[in-house]
Coordinates of N, CA and C in Angstrom, one line a residue:
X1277 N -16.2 11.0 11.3 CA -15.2 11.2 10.3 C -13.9 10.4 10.6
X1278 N -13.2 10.7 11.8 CA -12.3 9.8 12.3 C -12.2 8.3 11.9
X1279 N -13.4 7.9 12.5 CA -14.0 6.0 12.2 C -13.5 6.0 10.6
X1280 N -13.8 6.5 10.1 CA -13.9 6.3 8.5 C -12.7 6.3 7.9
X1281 N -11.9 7.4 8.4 CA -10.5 7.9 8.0 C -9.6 6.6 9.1
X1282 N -9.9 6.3 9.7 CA -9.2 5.5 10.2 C -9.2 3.7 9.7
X1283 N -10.8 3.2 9.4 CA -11.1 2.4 8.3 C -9.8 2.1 7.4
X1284 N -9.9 3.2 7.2 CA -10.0 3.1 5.6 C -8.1 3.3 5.0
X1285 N -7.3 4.0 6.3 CA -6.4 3.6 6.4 C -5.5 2.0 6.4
X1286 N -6.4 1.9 8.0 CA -5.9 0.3 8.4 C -6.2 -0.7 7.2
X1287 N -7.2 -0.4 6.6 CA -7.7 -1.3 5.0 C -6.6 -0.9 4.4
X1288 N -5.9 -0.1 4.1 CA -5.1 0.3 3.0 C -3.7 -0.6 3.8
X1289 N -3.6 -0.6 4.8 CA -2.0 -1.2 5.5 C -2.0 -2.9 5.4
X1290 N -3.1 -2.9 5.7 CA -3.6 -4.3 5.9 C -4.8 -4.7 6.2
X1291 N -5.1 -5.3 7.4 CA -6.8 -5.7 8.0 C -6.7 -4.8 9.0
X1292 N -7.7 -3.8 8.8 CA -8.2 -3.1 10.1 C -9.1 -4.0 11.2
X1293 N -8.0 -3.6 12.4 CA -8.6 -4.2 13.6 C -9.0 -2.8 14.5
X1294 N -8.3 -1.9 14.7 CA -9.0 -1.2 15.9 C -8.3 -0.2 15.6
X1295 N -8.9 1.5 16.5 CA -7.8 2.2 16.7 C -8.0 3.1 17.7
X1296 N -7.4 4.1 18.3 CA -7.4 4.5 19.4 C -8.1 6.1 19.7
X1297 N -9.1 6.6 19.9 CA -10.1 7.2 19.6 C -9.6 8.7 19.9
X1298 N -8.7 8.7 21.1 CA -7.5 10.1 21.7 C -7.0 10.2 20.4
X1299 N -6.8 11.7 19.7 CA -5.9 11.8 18.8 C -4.8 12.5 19.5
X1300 N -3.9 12.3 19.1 CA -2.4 12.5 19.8 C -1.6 13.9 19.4
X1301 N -1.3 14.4 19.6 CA 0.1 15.3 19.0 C 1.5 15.2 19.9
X1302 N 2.3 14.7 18.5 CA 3.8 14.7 18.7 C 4.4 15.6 17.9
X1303 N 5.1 17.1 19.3 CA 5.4 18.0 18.0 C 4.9 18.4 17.2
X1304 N 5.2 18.8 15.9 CA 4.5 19.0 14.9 C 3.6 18.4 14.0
X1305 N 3.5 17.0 14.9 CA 2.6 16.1 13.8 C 1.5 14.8 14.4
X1306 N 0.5 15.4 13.8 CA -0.8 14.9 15.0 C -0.6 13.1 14.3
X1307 N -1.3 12.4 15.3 CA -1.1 10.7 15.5 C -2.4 10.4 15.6
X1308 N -1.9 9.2 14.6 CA -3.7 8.3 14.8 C -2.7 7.0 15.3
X1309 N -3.7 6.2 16.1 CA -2.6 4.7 16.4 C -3.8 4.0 15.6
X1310 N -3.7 3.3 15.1 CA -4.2 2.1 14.1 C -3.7 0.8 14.9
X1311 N -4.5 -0.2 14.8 CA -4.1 -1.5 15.0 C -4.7 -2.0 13.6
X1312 N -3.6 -2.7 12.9 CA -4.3 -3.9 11.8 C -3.2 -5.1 11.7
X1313 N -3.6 -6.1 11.1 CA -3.2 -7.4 10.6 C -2.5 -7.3 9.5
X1314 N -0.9 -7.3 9.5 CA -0.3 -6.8 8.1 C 0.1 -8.9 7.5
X1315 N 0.1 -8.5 6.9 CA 0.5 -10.0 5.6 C 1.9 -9.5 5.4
X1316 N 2.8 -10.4 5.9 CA 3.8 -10.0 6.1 C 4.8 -10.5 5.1
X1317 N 4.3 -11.1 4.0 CA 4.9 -11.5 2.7 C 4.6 -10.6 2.0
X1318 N 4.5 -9.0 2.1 CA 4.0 -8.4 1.5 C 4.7 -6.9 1.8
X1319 N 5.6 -5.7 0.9 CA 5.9 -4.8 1.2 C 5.3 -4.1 2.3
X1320 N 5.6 -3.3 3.4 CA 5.1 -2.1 4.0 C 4.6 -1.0 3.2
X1321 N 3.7 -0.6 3.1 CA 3.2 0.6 2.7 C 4.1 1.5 3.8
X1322 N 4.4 2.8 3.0 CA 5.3 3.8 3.7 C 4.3 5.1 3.7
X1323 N 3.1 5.3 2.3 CA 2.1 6.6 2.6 C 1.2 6.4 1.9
X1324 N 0.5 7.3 2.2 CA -0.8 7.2 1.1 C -1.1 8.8 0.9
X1325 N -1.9 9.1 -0.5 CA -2.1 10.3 -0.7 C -3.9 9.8 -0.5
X1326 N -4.4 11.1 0.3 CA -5.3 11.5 0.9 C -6.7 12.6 0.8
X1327 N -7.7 12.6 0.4 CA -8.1 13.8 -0.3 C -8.2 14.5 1.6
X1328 N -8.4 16.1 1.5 CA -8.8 16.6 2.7 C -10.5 17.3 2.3
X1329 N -11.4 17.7 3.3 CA -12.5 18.4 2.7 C -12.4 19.6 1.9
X1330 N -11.6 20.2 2.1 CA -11.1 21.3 1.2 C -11.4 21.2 -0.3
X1331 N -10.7 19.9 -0.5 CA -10.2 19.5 -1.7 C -8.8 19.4 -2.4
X1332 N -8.0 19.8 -1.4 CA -6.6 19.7 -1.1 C -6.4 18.1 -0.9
X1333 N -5.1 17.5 -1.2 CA -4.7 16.4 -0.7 C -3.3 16.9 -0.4
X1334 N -3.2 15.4 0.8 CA -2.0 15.7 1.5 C -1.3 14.1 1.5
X1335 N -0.3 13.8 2.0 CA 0.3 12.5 1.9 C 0.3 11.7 3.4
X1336 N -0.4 10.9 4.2 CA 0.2 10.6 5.2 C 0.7 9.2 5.6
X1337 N 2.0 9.5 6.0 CA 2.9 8.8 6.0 C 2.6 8.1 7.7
X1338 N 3.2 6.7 6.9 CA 2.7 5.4 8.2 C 4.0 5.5 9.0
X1339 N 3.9 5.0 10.6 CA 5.4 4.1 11.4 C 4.6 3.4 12.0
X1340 N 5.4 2.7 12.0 CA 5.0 1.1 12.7 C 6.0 0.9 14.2
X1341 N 5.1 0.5 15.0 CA 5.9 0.0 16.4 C 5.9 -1.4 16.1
X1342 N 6.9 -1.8 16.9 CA 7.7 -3.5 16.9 C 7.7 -3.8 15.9
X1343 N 8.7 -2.9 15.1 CA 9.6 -3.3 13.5 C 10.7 -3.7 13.8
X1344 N 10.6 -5.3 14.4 CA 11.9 -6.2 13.9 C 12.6 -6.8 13.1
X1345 N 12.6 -7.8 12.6 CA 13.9 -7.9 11.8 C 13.0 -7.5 10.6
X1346 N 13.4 -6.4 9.4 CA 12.9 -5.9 8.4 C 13.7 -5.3 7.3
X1347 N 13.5 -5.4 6.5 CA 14.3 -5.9 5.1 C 14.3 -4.3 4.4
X1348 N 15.2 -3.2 4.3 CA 15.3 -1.6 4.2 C 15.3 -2.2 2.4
X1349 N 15.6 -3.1 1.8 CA 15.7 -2.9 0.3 C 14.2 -3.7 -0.4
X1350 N 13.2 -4.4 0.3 CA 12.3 -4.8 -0.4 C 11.0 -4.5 0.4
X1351 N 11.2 -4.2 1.8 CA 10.2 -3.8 2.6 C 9.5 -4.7 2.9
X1352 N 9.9 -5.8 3.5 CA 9.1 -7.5 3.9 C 9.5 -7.3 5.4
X1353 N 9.4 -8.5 5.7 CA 10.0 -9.0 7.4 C 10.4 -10.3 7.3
X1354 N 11.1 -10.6 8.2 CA 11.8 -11.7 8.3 C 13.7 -12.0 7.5
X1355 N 13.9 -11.3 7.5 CA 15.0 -11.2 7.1 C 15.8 -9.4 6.9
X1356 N 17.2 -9.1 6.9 CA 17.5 -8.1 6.6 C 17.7 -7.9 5.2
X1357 N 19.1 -6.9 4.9 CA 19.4 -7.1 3.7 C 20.2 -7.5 3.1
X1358 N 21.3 -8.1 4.3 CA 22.3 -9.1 3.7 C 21.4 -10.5 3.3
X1359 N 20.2 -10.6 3.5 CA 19.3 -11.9 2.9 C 18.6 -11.9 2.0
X1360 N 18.5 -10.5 1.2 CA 17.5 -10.1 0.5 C 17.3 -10.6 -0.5
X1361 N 16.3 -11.7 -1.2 CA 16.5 -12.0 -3.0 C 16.8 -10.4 -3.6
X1362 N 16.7 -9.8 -3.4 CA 16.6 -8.6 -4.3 C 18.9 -8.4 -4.7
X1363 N 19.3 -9.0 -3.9 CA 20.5 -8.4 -3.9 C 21.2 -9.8 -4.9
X1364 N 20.9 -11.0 -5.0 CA 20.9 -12.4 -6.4 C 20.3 -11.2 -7.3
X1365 N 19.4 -10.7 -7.5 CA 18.8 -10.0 -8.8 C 19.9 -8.8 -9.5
X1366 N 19.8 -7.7 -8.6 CA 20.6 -6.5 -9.0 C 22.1 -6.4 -8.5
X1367 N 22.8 -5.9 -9.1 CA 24.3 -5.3 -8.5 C 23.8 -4.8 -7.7
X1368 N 24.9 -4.5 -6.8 CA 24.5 -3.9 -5.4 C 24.9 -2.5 -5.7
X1369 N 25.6 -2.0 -7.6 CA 25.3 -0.3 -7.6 C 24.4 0.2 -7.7
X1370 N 23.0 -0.7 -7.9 CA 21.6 -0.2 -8.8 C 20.7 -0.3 -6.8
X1371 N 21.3 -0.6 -5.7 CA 20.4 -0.9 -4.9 C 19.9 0.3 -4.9
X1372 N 18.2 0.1 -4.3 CA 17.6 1.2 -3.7 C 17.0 1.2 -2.8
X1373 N 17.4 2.1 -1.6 CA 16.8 1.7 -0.6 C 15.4 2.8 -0.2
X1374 N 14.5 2.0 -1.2 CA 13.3 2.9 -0.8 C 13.0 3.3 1.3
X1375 N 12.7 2.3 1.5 CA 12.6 1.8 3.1 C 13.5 2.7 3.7
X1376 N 13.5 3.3 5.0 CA 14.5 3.6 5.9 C 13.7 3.8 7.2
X1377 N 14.6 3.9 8.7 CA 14.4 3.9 9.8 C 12.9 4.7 9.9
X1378 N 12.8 5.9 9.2 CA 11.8 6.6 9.4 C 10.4 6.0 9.5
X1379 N 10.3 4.4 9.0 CA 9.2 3.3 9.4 C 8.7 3.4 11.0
X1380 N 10.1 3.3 11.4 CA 10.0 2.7 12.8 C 9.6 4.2 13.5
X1381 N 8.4 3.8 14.7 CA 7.7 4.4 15.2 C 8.4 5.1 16.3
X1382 N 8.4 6.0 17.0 CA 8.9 6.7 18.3 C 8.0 6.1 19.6
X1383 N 9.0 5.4 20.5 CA 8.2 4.5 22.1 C 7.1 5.9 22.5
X1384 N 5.9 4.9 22.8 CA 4.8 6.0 23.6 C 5.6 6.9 24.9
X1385 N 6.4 5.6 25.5 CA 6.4 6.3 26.7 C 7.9 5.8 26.9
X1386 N 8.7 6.7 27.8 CA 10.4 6.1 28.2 C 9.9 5.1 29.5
X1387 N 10.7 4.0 28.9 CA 10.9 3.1 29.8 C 11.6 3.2 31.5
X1388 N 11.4 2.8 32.3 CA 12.5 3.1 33.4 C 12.4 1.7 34.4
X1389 N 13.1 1.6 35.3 CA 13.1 0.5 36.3 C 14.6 0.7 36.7
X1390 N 13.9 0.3 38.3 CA 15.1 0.5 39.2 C 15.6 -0.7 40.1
X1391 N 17.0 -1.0 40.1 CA 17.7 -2.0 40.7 C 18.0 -2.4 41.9
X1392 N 17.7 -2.9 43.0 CA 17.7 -3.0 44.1 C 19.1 -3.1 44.5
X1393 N 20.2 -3.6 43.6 CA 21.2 -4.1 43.6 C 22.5 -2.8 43.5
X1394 N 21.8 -2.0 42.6 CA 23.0 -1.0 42.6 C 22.6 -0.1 43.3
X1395 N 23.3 0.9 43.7 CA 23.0 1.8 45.1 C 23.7 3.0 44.9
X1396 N 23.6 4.0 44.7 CA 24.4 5.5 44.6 C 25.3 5.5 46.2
X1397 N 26.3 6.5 45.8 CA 27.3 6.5 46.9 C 26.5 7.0 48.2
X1398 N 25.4 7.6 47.8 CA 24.9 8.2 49.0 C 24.0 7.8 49.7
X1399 N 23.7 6.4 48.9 CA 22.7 5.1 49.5 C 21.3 5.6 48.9
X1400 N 21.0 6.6 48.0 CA 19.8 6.5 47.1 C 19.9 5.4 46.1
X1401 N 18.7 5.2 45.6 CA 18.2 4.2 44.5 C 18.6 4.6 43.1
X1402 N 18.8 3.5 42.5 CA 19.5 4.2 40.9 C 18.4 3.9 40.3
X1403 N 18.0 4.1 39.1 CA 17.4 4.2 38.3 C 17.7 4.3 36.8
X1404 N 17.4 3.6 35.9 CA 17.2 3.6 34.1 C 16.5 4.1 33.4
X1405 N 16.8 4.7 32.5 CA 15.9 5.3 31.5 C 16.0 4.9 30.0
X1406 N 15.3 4.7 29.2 CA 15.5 3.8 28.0 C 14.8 5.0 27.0
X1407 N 14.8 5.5 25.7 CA 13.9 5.9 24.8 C 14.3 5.2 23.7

């Protein structure tokens, strides 16, 4: 069931290449990790509505890890939104910013690394933490 539901996802984002077979829970909301090939001249999909066995449907909503430079008013890459054709087209009262941060994915894991160079008063090791 997974294989299939996961298919058929990655097909809908873009090219399904792979996904990660652990299902995850973050908090309140279980995780599939998908890998696909997105066409990047091409909006982000933000959700898809979903049938469940029941016969209930539900919506599930995508995040993407390593969302760099990305465009919150047309949903592309390669530019923000001070570059957007969309902003030549409309006044900037009619903008709409479908897109927002909620794309971008939460780090698997906190980063850390420690400095040889800086030193606590008490001659322990410092350390970084990044999320």
């Amino acid at each position: 069931m997974e294989d299939t539901v996961a298919y058929q996802l990655g097909n809908f984002i873009g090219e399904f290449i792979e996904y990660v077979t652990v299902e995850t829970q973050l908090g309140y909301k279980r995780i599939m990790r998908i890998w696909v090939r997105v066409d990047v001249r091409k909006p982000l999909k933000r959700k898809k509505r979903t049938a469940l066995k029941n016969g209930a449907s539900v919506y599930v909503r995508f995040e993407y890890e390593k969302l760099t430079l990305f465009c919150f008013l047309c949903g592309k890459f390669g530019h923000g939104e001070r570059f957007c054709s969309i902003r030549a087209i409309q006044p900037q009262s009619e903008y709409v910013f479908i897109w927002d941060i909620s794309l971008h994915a939460q780090p698997r894991k906190n980063l850390s690394w420690k400095s040889k160079w800086l030193v606590e008063d008490d001659g322990g090791e410092t350390f970084y933490f990044w999320q």
